XYZ file of C-alpha atoms in Angstrom:
703
model
C 27.233 -25.556 60.995
C 26.432 -23.644 57.652
C 29.081 -23.445 55.084
C 29.821 -20.374 52.896
C 31.545 -21.179 49.597
C 33.257 -18.293 47.837
C 33.625 -20.272 44.534
C 29.971 -20.806 44.506
C 27.000 -19.023 43.257
C 24.834 -16.585 45.281
C 21.588 -18.447 45.372
C 19.326 -15.577 44.362
C 15.776 -16.064 44.625
C 14.839 -14.790 41.272
C 12.745 -17.766 40.278
C 9.528 -16.322 41.423
C 7.930 -13.856 39.181
C 5.271 -13.168 41.752
C 7.926 -11.347 44.123
C 8.833 -8.538 41.545
C 5.418 -8.250 40.580
C 3.915 -7.757 43.957
C 6.855 -5.126 44.862
C 5.869 -3.459 41.586
C 2.427 -3.348 42.651
C 3.106 -2.022 46.059
C 5.281 0.705 44.704
C 3.104 1.700 41.848
C -0.694 1.157 42.098
C -1.104 1.962 38.386
C 0.800 -1.308 37.181
C -2.244 -3.567 37.376
C -3.025 -3.277 33.560
C 0.387 -4.656 32.755
C -0.278 -7.248 35.333
C -3.220 -8.146 33.417
C -1.479 -8.642 30.266
C 1.618 -10.135 31.440
C -0.153 -12.203 34.245
C -2.715 -13.416 31.727
C -0.281 -14.796 29.133
C 2.989 -15.694 30.893
C 3.685 -14.911 34.281
C 0.970 -16.815 36.167
C 2.008 -19.781 34.551
C 5.952 -19.198 34.879
C 5.325 -18.058 38.438
C 4.778 -21.470 39.484
C 7.215 -24.581 39.450
C 7.119 -28.256 38.259
C 9.802 -29.142 40.668
C 8.510 -31.250 43.398
C 10.530 -31.749 46.772
C 10.965 -35.403 46.856
C 12.021 -35.815 50.436
C 11.025 -38.890 52.727
C 8.033 -37.055 54.003
C 6.717 -36.610 50.539
C 7.201 -40.279 49.706
C 5.940 -41.367 52.926
C 2.650 -39.354 52.144
C 2.286 -40.765 48.590
C 2.599 -44.241 50.026
C -0.007 -43.826 52.741
C -2.673 -43.075 50.204
C -5.434 -45.752 49.350
C -7.277 -46.381 46.252
C -10.092 -44.199 47.425
C -7.774 -41.284 48.002
C -6.402 -41.827 44.535
C -9.723 -41.831 43.278
C -10.500 -38.777 44.803
C -7.472 -37.021 43.515
C -8.250 -37.867 40.127
C -11.782 -37.077 40.305
C -10.816 -33.756 41.845
C -8.901 -32.800 39.058
C -11.743 -33.165 36.546
C -14.461 -31.664 38.864
C -12.373 -28.578 39.406
C -11.748 -28.153 35.421
C -15.500 -28.367 35.274
C -15.915 -25.740 37.982
C -13.352 -23.628 36.301
C -15.163 -23.747 33.037
C -18.449 -23.134 34.374
C -17.264 -19.938 36.726
C -15.023 -18.403 33.856
C -17.718 -18.666 31.043
C -20.613 -17.127 33.792
C -17.894 -14.232 34.503
C -17.254 -13.867 30.666
C -20.794 -13.475 29.643
C -21.910 -11.140 32.455
C -18.901 -9.031 31.766
C -20.177 -8.718 28.041
C -23.697 -8.345 29.268
C -22.449 -5.288 31.758
C -20.466 -3.642 28.974
C -23.121 -4.003 26.291
C -25.647 -2.264 28.799
C -23.474 0.494 30.168
C -21.885 1.426 27.024
C -25.124 1.047 24.998
C -27.104 3.105 27.526
C -24.484 5.871 27.361
C -24.264 5.971 23.409
C -28.105 5.952 23.299
C -28.481 8.927 25.716
C -25.534 10.673 23.756
C -26.899 9.981 20.290
C -30.338 11.243 21.126
C -28.691 14.504 22.155
C -26.739 15.071 19.250
C -29.859 14.146 17.100
C -31.602 17.215 18.925
C -28.387 19.427 18.262
C -27.626 19.517 21.795
C -23.733 18.645 20.993
C -22.153 20.553 24.060
C -24.776 18.791 26.654
C -23.954 15.443 24.754
C -20.330 15.773 25.007
C -20.675 16.858 28.585
C -22.740 13.871 29.344
C -20.449 11.465 27.265
C -17.407 12.612 29.087
C -18.946 12.827 32.847
C -20.036 9.292 32.298
C -16.656 8.065 30.920
C -14.858 9.935 33.817
C -16.888 8.272 36.481
C -16.569 4.703 34.804
C -12.766 5.417 34.931
C -12.686 6.660 38.498
C -14.646 3.548 39.711
C -11.528 1.628 38.837
C -8.814 4.288 39.729
C -9.773 4.940 43.378
C -7.170 2.757 45.671
C -6.181 -0.025 43.351
C -3.618 -2.021 44.926
C -3.871 -5.939 44.612
C -0.895 -7.529 46.414
C -1.781 -10.950 45.291
C -1.676 -11.845 41.543
C -4.285 -14.554 42.108
C -5.965 -13.451 45.211
C -9.669 -13.165 45.511
C -9.260 -9.384 45.727
C -7.402 -9.207 42.568
C -10.207 -11.287 40.888
C -12.808 -8.967 42.137
C -10.907 -5.825 41.066
C -10.221 -7.425 37.718
C -13.570 -8.122 36.797
C -15.058 -4.656 37.760
C -12.020 -2.705 36.478
C -12.516 -4.389 33.062
C -16.097 -3.645 32.784
C -15.528 -0.135 33.644
C -12.551 0.453 31.420
C -14.083 -0.945 28.296
C -17.319 0.700 29.179
C -15.590 4.043 29.514
C -14.587 4.242 25.853
C -10.894 3.529 26.600
C -9.099 1.670 23.450
C -8.695 -1.435 25.274
C -9.727 -4.767 25.170
C -11.223 -7.400 27.605
C -9.328 -10.609 26.370
C -6.344 -10.239 28.488
C -8.295 -9.439 31.559
C -10.511 -12.614 30.881
C -7.325 -14.752 30.858
C -5.993 -13.316 33.983
C -9.582 -13.790 35.367
C -9.480 -17.588 34.421
C -6.136 -17.737 36.096
C -7.299 -16.082 39.353
C -10.433 -18.611 39.629
C -8.170 -21.511 38.940
C -5.843 -20.773 41.479
C -8.551 -20.063 44.253
C -10.023 -23.450 43.490
C -6.825 -24.964 43.575
C -5.717 -23.784 47.006
C -9.278 -24.099 48.202
C -10.488 -20.648 48.593
C -9.068 -17.509 50.333
C -8.230 -17.512 53.918
C -7.863 -13.885 54.028
C -11.629 -13.397 53.420
C -12.418 -16.746 55.492
C -13.865 -18.341 52.150
C -12.186 -21.656 52.418
C -13.491 -25.305 51.322
C -11.308 -28.088 52.973
C -12.766 -30.575 50.389
C -11.157 -28.304 47.467
C -7.562 -28.839 49.102
C -6.561 -31.903 47.391
C -3.492 -30.472 45.662
C -0.220 -29.925 47.521
C 2.295 -29.222 45.056
C 2.925 -26.606 42.442
C 2.588 -28.988 39.408
C -1.297 -29.812 39.980
C -1.813 -26.095 40.836
C 0.082 -24.849 37.574
C -2.034 -27.175 35.558
C -5.279 -25.677 36.940
C -3.960 -22.342 36.033
C -3.189 -23.330 32.474
C -6.870 -24.749 32.268
C -8.121 -21.518 33.561
C -6.139 -19.231 31.168
C -7.294 -21.284 28.456
C -10.951 -21.069 29.724
C -10.530 -17.302 29.776
C -9.322 -16.899 26.234
C -12.325 -19.450 25.284
C -14.621 -17.065 27.029
C -13.332 -13.917 25.413
C -13.805 -14.822 21.871
C -16.025 -18.090 22.136
C -13.018 -19.818 20.539
C -12.524 -23.189 22.764
C -9.957 -24.887 20.490
C -8.203 -21.510 20.260
C -8.152 -21.428 23.805
C -6.477 -24.833 24.242
C -3.840 -23.865 21.548
C -3.457 -20.435 23.099
C -2.406 -22.100 26.553
C -0.118 -24.550 24.343
C 1.592 -21.644 22.344
C 1.946 -19.122 24.904
C 1.414 -20.239 28.391
C 2.701 -23.498 29.578
C 6.679 -24.350 29.220
C 5.857 -28.092 29.852
C 3.008 -29.512 27.918
C 1.587 -33.174 28.196
C -1.376 -35.080 27.061
C -2.975 -35.100 30.478
C -3.015 -31.428 30.628
C -4.239 -31.382 27.000
C -7.119 -33.200 27.927
C -8.301 -31.273 30.807
C -7.839 -28.113 29.290
C -9.783 -29.289 26.156
C -12.723 -30.527 28.666
C -12.468 -26.864 30.601
C -12.936 -24.963 27.217
C -15.595 -27.569 26.082
C -17.547 -26.533 29.343
C -16.967 -22.708 28.286
C -18.375 -23.447 24.818
C -21.641 -25.060 25.933
C -22.457 -22.772 28.728
C -21.925 -19.758 26.476
C -24.033 -21.564 23.676
C -26.743 -21.915 26.340
C -26.511 -18.093 27.591
C -26.612 -17.066 23.935
C -29.951 -19.219 23.295
C -31.313 -17.464 26.181
C -30.096 -14.147 25.162
C -31.832 -14.238 21.652
C -34.981 -13.470 23.285
C -33.911 -10.136 23.732
C -33.705 -10.355 27.714
C -29.996 -9.753 27.869
C -29.100 -6.269 26.882
C -29.597 -3.566 24.417
C -28.368 -5.353 21.600
C -29.833 -8.863 22.433
C -26.792 -11.281 22.316
C -25.005 -10.382 25.609
C -21.969 -8.968 23.550
C -20.958 -12.142 22.034
C -20.882 -11.303 18.230
C -19.852 -13.971 15.518
C -18.334 -11.802 12.719
C -20.534 -12.383 9.276
C -17.815 -12.887 6.630
C -18.946 -16.409 5.700
C -19.082 -16.925 1.985
C -19.724 -20.086 0.061
C -17.479 -18.896 -2.880
C -14.555 -17.682 -1.474
C -12.067 -18.219 -4.585
C -8.722 -16.857 -4.904
C -6.189 -17.317 -7.735
C -2.360 -16.727 -7.919
C -2.551 -12.934 -8.497
C -4.443 -12.655 -5.032
C -1.276 -14.125 -3.458
C 0.790 -11.024 -4.067
C -1.575 -8.610 -1.982
C -1.948 -11.186 0.710
C 2.032 -11.219 0.931
C 2.049 -7.574 0.934
C -0.542 -7.402 3.719
C 1.486 -9.741 5.760
C 4.978 -7.760 5.278
C 2.828 -4.574 6.145
C 1.491 -6.396 9.325
C 5.138 -7.350 10.409
C 6.585 -3.959 10.021
C 3.425 -2.190 11.659
C 3.552 -4.823 14.510
C 7.231 -4.396 15.389
C 6.858 -0.485 15.230
C 4.019 -0.828 17.521
C 5.974 -3.053 19.805
C 8.783 -0.477 19.851
C 6.523 2.495 20.604
C 4.513 0.489 23.032
C 7.706 -0.390 24.946
C 8.759 3.161 25.365
C 5.351 4.482 26.318
C 5.212 1.721 29.060
C 8.617 3.027 30.468
C 7.213 6.475 30.574
C 4.240 5.299 32.185
C 6.152 3.535 34.815
C 7.367 7.147 36.340
C 4.222 8.773 35.859
C 1.061 8.355 38.426
C -2.379 9.230 37.641
C -2.429 9.428 34.058
C -5.351 7.363 33.734
C -8.105 10.380 34.146
C -6.284 12.544 31.586
C -5.931 9.905 29.016
C -9.354 8.934 29.421
C -10.641 12.650 28.767
C -8.341 12.471 25.671
C -9.884 9.140 24.400
C -13.377 10.656 25.226
C -12.697 13.551 22.963
C -11.539 11.527 20.071
C -14.415 9.089 20.631
C -16.886 12.073 20.522
C -15.507 13.569 17.459
C -14.973 10.181 15.586
C -18.249 8.682 16.410
C -17.572 5.464 14.426
C -15.218 4.746 17.182
C -17.652 4.377 19.967
C -17.962 0.643 20.062
C -15.325 -1.783 18.967
C -17.668 -4.879 18.447
C -19.704 -2.685 16.119
C -16.987 -1.199 14.327
C -15.222 -4.400 13.914
C -18.349 -6.011 12.408
C -18.707 -3.234 10.001
C -14.750 -3.263 9.039
C -14.958 -6.979 8.020
C -18.626 -7.004 6.499
C -18.746 -8.488 3.146
C -19.475 -5.229 1.295
C -17.257 -3.001 -0.599
C -18.739 0.360 -0.062
C -18.967 1.045 3.721
C -15.999 3.308 3.893
C -14.087 6.188 2.087
C -10.537 6.463 1.850
C -9.902 9.365 4.488
C -12.423 7.799 6.958
C -10.844 4.629 6.844
C -7.305 6.088 6.960
C -8.203 8.641 9.957
C -9.502 5.523 11.739
C -6.492 3.509 11.431
C -4.293 6.172 12.705
C -6.374 7.114 15.620
C -6.475 3.301 16.617
C -3.253 2.755 16.089
C -1.749 5.544 18.456
C -4.600 5.664 20.864
C -4.291 1.691 21.602
C -0.702 2.584 22.227
C -1.146 5.157 24.877
C -4.195 3.402 26.232
C -2.466 0.106 27.252
C -0.529 0.427 30.411
C -3.041 2.723 32.184
C -4.408 2.014 35.665
C -7.108 -0.269 34.100
C -7.051 -3.946 33.270
C -6.208 -3.536 29.389
C -5.968 -5.996 26.784
C -4.464 -5.593 23.599
C -6.468 -8.307 21.343
C -9.218 -6.144 20.405
C -7.529 -2.816 19.829
C -4.919 -4.658 17.568
C -7.538 -6.739 15.673
C -9.496 -3.430 15.093
C -6.598 -1.556 14.007
C -5.360 -4.359 11.530
C -8.877 -4.560 10.149
C -8.799 -1.016 9.522
C -5.525 -1.068 7.403
C -6.312 -4.321 6.063
C -9.714 -3.030 4.318
C -7.457 0.014 3.365
C -5.626 -2.452 1.164
C -8.643 -3.758 0.009
C -9.918 -0.832 -1.333
C -6.531 0.321 -2.851
C -6.405 -3.098 -4.723
C -10.163 -2.737 -5.763
C -11.163 -4.709 -8.672
C -7.740 -6.216 -9.355
C -8.542 -8.710 -6.708
C -10.939 -11.439 -6.382
C -11.343 -11.055 -2.695
C -13.645 -8.980 -0.864
C -12.782 -5.910 1.131
C -14.120 -7.638 4.290
C -11.644 -10.673 3.765
C -8.901 -8.323 3.582
C -9.819 -6.772 6.802
C -9.828 -10.330 8.364
C -6.305 -10.758 6.775
C -5.153 -7.550 8.027
C -6.213 -8.169 11.682
C -4.476 -11.366 11.537
C -1.120 -9.773 10.200
C -1.243 -7.344 12.731
C -1.910 -9.707 15.523
C 1.189 -11.877 14.251
C 3.194 -8.856 13.797
C 2.593 -7.663 17.551
C 2.094 -10.834 19.414
C 3.985 -13.309 17.151
C 1.412 -16.167 17.806
C 0.741 -18.434 14.823
C -1.271 -21.430 15.386
C -3.372 -20.246 18.337
C -4.158 -17.083 16.292
C -5.008 -18.891 13.251
C -7.711 -21.152 15.016
C -9.107 -18.159 16.986
C -9.588 -15.989 13.771
C -11.252 -19.021 12.157
C -13.608 -19.530 15.071
C -14.276 -15.857 15.373
C -15.344 -15.464 11.574
C -16.579 -18.886 11.115
C -15.245 -19.292 7.839
C -12.760 -22.315 7.187
C -12.256 -21.237 3.379
C -9.967 -18.548 5.089
C -7.370 -20.908 6.542
C -4.844 -21.065 3.514
C -4.737 -17.312 3.300
C -4.526 -16.847 7.142
C -1.902 -19.349 7.407
C 0.131 -17.541 4.797
C -0.275 -14.059 6.182
C 0.577 -15.152 9.624
C 3.634 -16.646 8.673
C 5.069 -13.685 6.700
C 3.871 -11.116 9.430
C 5.767 -12.987 12.224
C 8.884 -13.453 9.891
C 9.058 -9.922 9.062
C 8.399 -8.656 12.654
C 11.012 -11.234 14.451
C 13.645 -9.483 12.332
C 13.166 -6.092 14.446
C 12.208 -6.952 17.909
C 10.742 -9.671 20.245
C 6.947 -9.873 20.842
C 5.051 -7.244 22.957
C 4.844 -9.553 25.900
C 8.562 -10.270 25.909
C 9.456 -6.428 25.835
C 6.893 -5.804 28.685
C 8.307 -8.287 30.734
C 11.891 -6.927 30.137
C 10.690 -3.495 31.001
C 9.521 -4.782 34.358
C 12.447 -6.964 35.350
C 10.541 -10.370 35.044
C 12.969 -13.243 34.370
C 10.819 -15.127 31.912
C 12.735 -17.633 29.965
C 12.585 -17.774 26.412
C 11.716 -21.000 24.258
C 15.093 -20.647 22.461
C 18.751 -20.148 23.832
C 20.756 -17.114 22.525
C 23.318 -18.261 20.250
C 26.565 -16.962 22.455
C 25.230 -19.411 25.196
C 26.525 -22.556 23.288
C 29.974 -20.688 23.857
C 29.666 -20.693 27.664
C 29.520 -23.429 30.440
C 27.374 -23.285 33.459
C 30.511 -22.739 35.363
C 31.108 -19.227 33.627
C 27.800 -17.836 35.215
C 27.628 -19.179 38.884
C 28.928 -16.798 41.368
C 29.514 -16.842 45.019
C 29.348 -17.005 47.935
C 27.014 -19.974 48.279
C 25.094 -20.881 51.808
C 24.958 -24.350 52.381
C 23.474 -26.436 55.526
C 24.694 -29.523 57.107
C 22.562 -32.634 57.462
C 22.197 -32.055 60.943
C 22.560 -28.211 61.622
C 22.275 -25.986 64.420
C 19.269 -23.854 64.819
C 21.400 -20.953 65.603
C 23.127 -21.331 62.330
C 19.761 -21.868 60.434
C 18.220 -18.814 61.980
C 21.250 -16.684 60.999
C 21.268 -17.470 57.336
C 17.577 -17.288 56.835
C 17.626 -13.821 58.647
C 20.759 -12.633 56.515
C 19.823 -14.080 53.028
C 16.790 -14.199 50.741
C 17.787 -17.384 49.178
C 14.709 -19.995 48.404
C 16.870 -23.230 48.457
C 19.911 -24.470 50.232
C 22.170 -27.369 49.446
C 22.348 -29.692 52.145
C 25.747 -31.619 52.435
C 26.938 -34.417 54.885
C 30.324 -34.427 56.103
C 32.319 -36.982 58.458
C 31.138 -38.852 60.766
C 27.867 -39.077 58.758
C 29.793 -39.801 55.427
C 33.290 -40.639 54.409
C 34.025 -37.446 52.687
C 31.818 -34.595 51.968
C 28.913 -35.328 49.678
C 25.883 -33.478 48.452
C 22.893 -35.053 50.243
C 20.012 -32.905 48.333
C 18.202 -29.458 48.371
C 15.997 -28.043 51.044
C 13.691 -25.219 50.408
C 13.336 -22.249 52.560
C 9.738 -22.666 53.585
C 10.286 -26.042 54.410
C 13.183 -25.249 56.994
C 10.794 -22.506 58.163
C 8.124 -24.843 58.995
C 10.624 -27.113 60.848
C 11.609 -24.220 62.969
C 8.019 -23.377 63.216
C 7.294 -26.663 64.844
C 10.388 -26.802 66.858
C 11.333 -30.259 66.082
C 14.735 -29.668 67.655
C 17.270 -32.296 69.320
C 19.787 -31.604 72.068
C 22.399 -33.632 70.470
C 23.513 -33.664 66.694
C 22.036 -37.307 66.099
C 19.705 -38.401 63.133
C 16.237 -38.222 64.267
C 15.114 -40.895 61.509
C 11.510 -41.649 60.594
C 10.351 -40.439 63.928
C 10.257 -36.786 62.606
C 7.431 -37.709 60.028
C 5.209 -38.149 62.891
C 5.297 -34.487 64.029
C 4.022 -33.282 60.857
C 1.323 -33.639 58.463
C 1.116 -33.294 54.557
C -0.896 -29.808 55.108
C 2.083 -28.440 56.954
C 4.194 -28.260 53.564
C 1.423 -27.324 51.417
C 2.414 -24.463 49.007
C 0.727 -21.241 50.720
C -2.042 -19.789 48.420
C -1.695 -16.252 46.790
C -0.704 -14.647 50.027
C 2.759 -14.864 51.746
C 4.051 -17.500 53.872
C 5.703 -17.542 57.153
C 8.798 -15.382 57.704
C 11.735 -16.148 59.732
C 11.376 -12.712 61.718
C 7.809 -13.764 62.840
C 9.509 -16.733 64.857
C 11.115 -16.406 68.352
C 13.588 -18.826 69.894
C 15.133 -19.048 73.424
C 18.979 -19.039 73.920
C 18.797 -22.734 74.768
C 16.867 -23.570 71.667
C 19.418 -21.770 69.588
C 22.033 -24.098 70.676
C 20.041 -27.208 69.760
C 20.078 -29.094 66.384
C 17.817 -29.821 63.403
C 17.793 -32.965 61.326
C 17.112 -31.871 57.743
C 17.530 -35.321 56.242
C 13.974 -36.504 56.164
C 12.726 -32.994 54.679
C 15.608 -32.584 51.943
C 14.961 -33.543 48.325
C 17.567 -36.188 47.935
C 17.323 -36.431 44.267
C 17.589 -32.871 42.846
C 18.458 -32.000 39.286
C 22.269 -31.809 38.957
C 24.776 -30.822 36.019
C 28.327 -30.573 35.783
C 30.074 -27.312 35.748
C 31.561 -28.135 31.999
C 27.900 -28.531 30.505
C 26.948 -26.162 28.024
C 24.940 -23.146 29.276
C 22.538 -23.606 26.262
C 21.984 -27.406 27.291
C 21.544 -26.370 30.736
C 18.812 -23.821 29.869
C 16.870 -26.418 27.801
C 16.962 -28.827 30.808
C 15.832 -26.090 33.054
C 12.791 -24.923 31.026
C 11.685 -28.057 29.807
C 11.470 -29.908 33.044
C 10.191 -26.744 34.764
C 13.113 -26.354 37.404
C 13.207 -23.885 40.003
C 16.916 -24.662 41.164
C 19.497 -26.585 38.912
C 22.498 -28.001 41.127
C 25.872 -27.627 39.559
C 28.529 -30.150 40.669
C 32.327 -29.981 40.164
C 34.200 -32.054 37.310
C 36.925 -32.956 39.398
C 36.733 -34.696 42.691
C 38.433 -33.435 45.935
C 36.359 -30.062 45.691
C 33.432 -28.876 47.411
C 30.491 -31.406 46.444
C 28.335 -28.380 45.041
C 29.887 -25.505 43.117
C 26.608 -23.569 43.076
C 22.988 -23.256 42.129
C 21.490 -22.156 38.867
C 18.050 -20.197 39.006
C 16.120 -18.654 36.086
C 18.072 -15.016 36.845
C 21.372 -16.970 35.760
C 20.045 -17.780 32.261
C 18.866 -14.001 31.669
C 20.688 -12.408 28.742
C 21.078 -9.251 30.918
C 22.717 -11.143 33.447
C 25.202 -13.221 31.268
C 26.076 -10.230 29.096
C 26.828 -8.249 32.398
C 29.597 -10.986 33.446
C 30.734 -11.330 29.870
C 30.432 -7.646 28.229
C 32.554 -9.012 25.336
C 29.454 -11.148 24.057
C 27.680 -7.775 22.982
C 29.941 -7.626 20.200
C 30.008 -11.096 19.368
C 29.037 -12.515 16.203
C 27.205 -15.252 17.981
C 23.927 -13.519 18.510
C 20.837 -13.492 16.784
C 20.328 -11.485 13.723
C 17.950 -8.611 13.959
C 17.702 -5.304 12.007
C 18.828 -2.490 14.322
C 16.745 0.784 14.805
C 18.273 4.048 13.868
C 20.239 5.902 16.627
C 17.822 8.507 16.727
C 15.130 6.207 18.148
C 17.493 5.464 21.013
C 17.068 9.121 22.435
C 13.485 8.170 23.341
């Protein structure tokens, strides 16, 4: 029978980031834009797991594979990477093409009206067209699957309409999410909901392979957004994957290389002028190249100042955006009003009309394009409009608004320095964009390469490296990066790459709590159904007691989905005896496949007779007999490193002294969250063992 240990840990199913994400989507249809940026950068990757259930059935399935099947398995990995790169590059190109034509036609019509002094009619056409584009996305948005086909279609359409409607949002974040969706759909063989499935794609039966594909898709999305293939790979390495290896590096590099080649071919086709109003499909390389970029020691001081300003402005930007998003979570239907407000600003400040054109002007190698009042007004407007625009009911990215805002104050600093510096104003704009990106997003290596690929100027490398390091260092003294703040606000249990200092003062035994539900190796069906019906745990320890063993021992861990599959097939026995390898003949490898982006079977959907409830189920062949375990006296910091670096879903805790229960508890990612730990040990909030940060004044806590 199942056992309930009061000194164990409540095996909460907090490991999945998709569950809270879906619940937030069902309750608030306007959370999709946050899904876009969080999903694009962190959550899609963290929502899958490297942990593989190495049970007898899994081992038998691998042993039965021949050389041809292994060859097909390896070939399919590379083929899917090629398909991901091809599809994502096509989506990215046609996204740009659609935005260029829709927005271009809108501005051509309104500009012609303004030239005829028909300002009232021009504003009416401008605002009505923007309102229609915004409503095209606002009507009935509810994507219950973060990687589903429906989410992909909504993301593409929403990104096009949002950017075309003059909202101060970018398309890089949605493109990363789009790439992840494409990869996830290919990895699971299509979409069953819409009857678009391909059996020849169903080669990947575990989360590890599918997460690798999602990583490649995310890298392809970033590469397609900026035509930066190497930057896309480094972005996935720095921000996406928690466990990186050489095989994944090669496949992601191959995927982004496909993106670069396809985009190059499409750009060559567009040079004929057949692709859009501006003839290049929206893919612009910013002209800041100079054969004589020289700088001296006196130029380092303004660059360092620019980096410090970027760190301060970036941390303030994150603080304000976090507060705005928390307010947005309590407000519905704010997108239309915000669009109208942005429309009004764009109409009066006509230089805000096109992000790409404005950015190209900001970083152009000229020193007489802007006046002090205009560039200052532009910076302030962009700074605050990007804060209130992100988080609305549309796929919104932060890269482009942050780049434009940073470039504006960078050029302003260049104008202030004037002839006292050897650097051009356009170069100051590039450095300002880099500093603001680092101050807000806290990335360094990937940002450096992306900016170099955007500007096509390798001579800027030393200055960009310097400004990125200074900006990130200054900003880290105030708060976390913007993605961490968003995930904390939404309650996502994302694990940081570092451990908090106070974790070194705690052991894993200090955070596990009971009661813990466990199964016997041969368990009664009624007990299993009762436990599954009354708990939401995703994994259960399996223990053997006499007569199956001399003393109680931990046999392994079995997943909830696998138990439900056993109940579904009704592989029951009338007596509690081991079934052995005969159970393997009742199932196929496809029965235990990870379900797609939809939900799997639920215990409530299964029906059993009274006779079946009294029968038994042998869990041994389907239990992972080699789960990761740690002793209860291990440092919590060391356990976190093991949990994250290996990509675990559950970490079993065993007792230090024999004679007790063979398992003390189970650690999930929720148990490593600072909020959970500080809730159990509130005295740590006043401990000196915590990260040093400059605290905001008390007045800011009122907001």
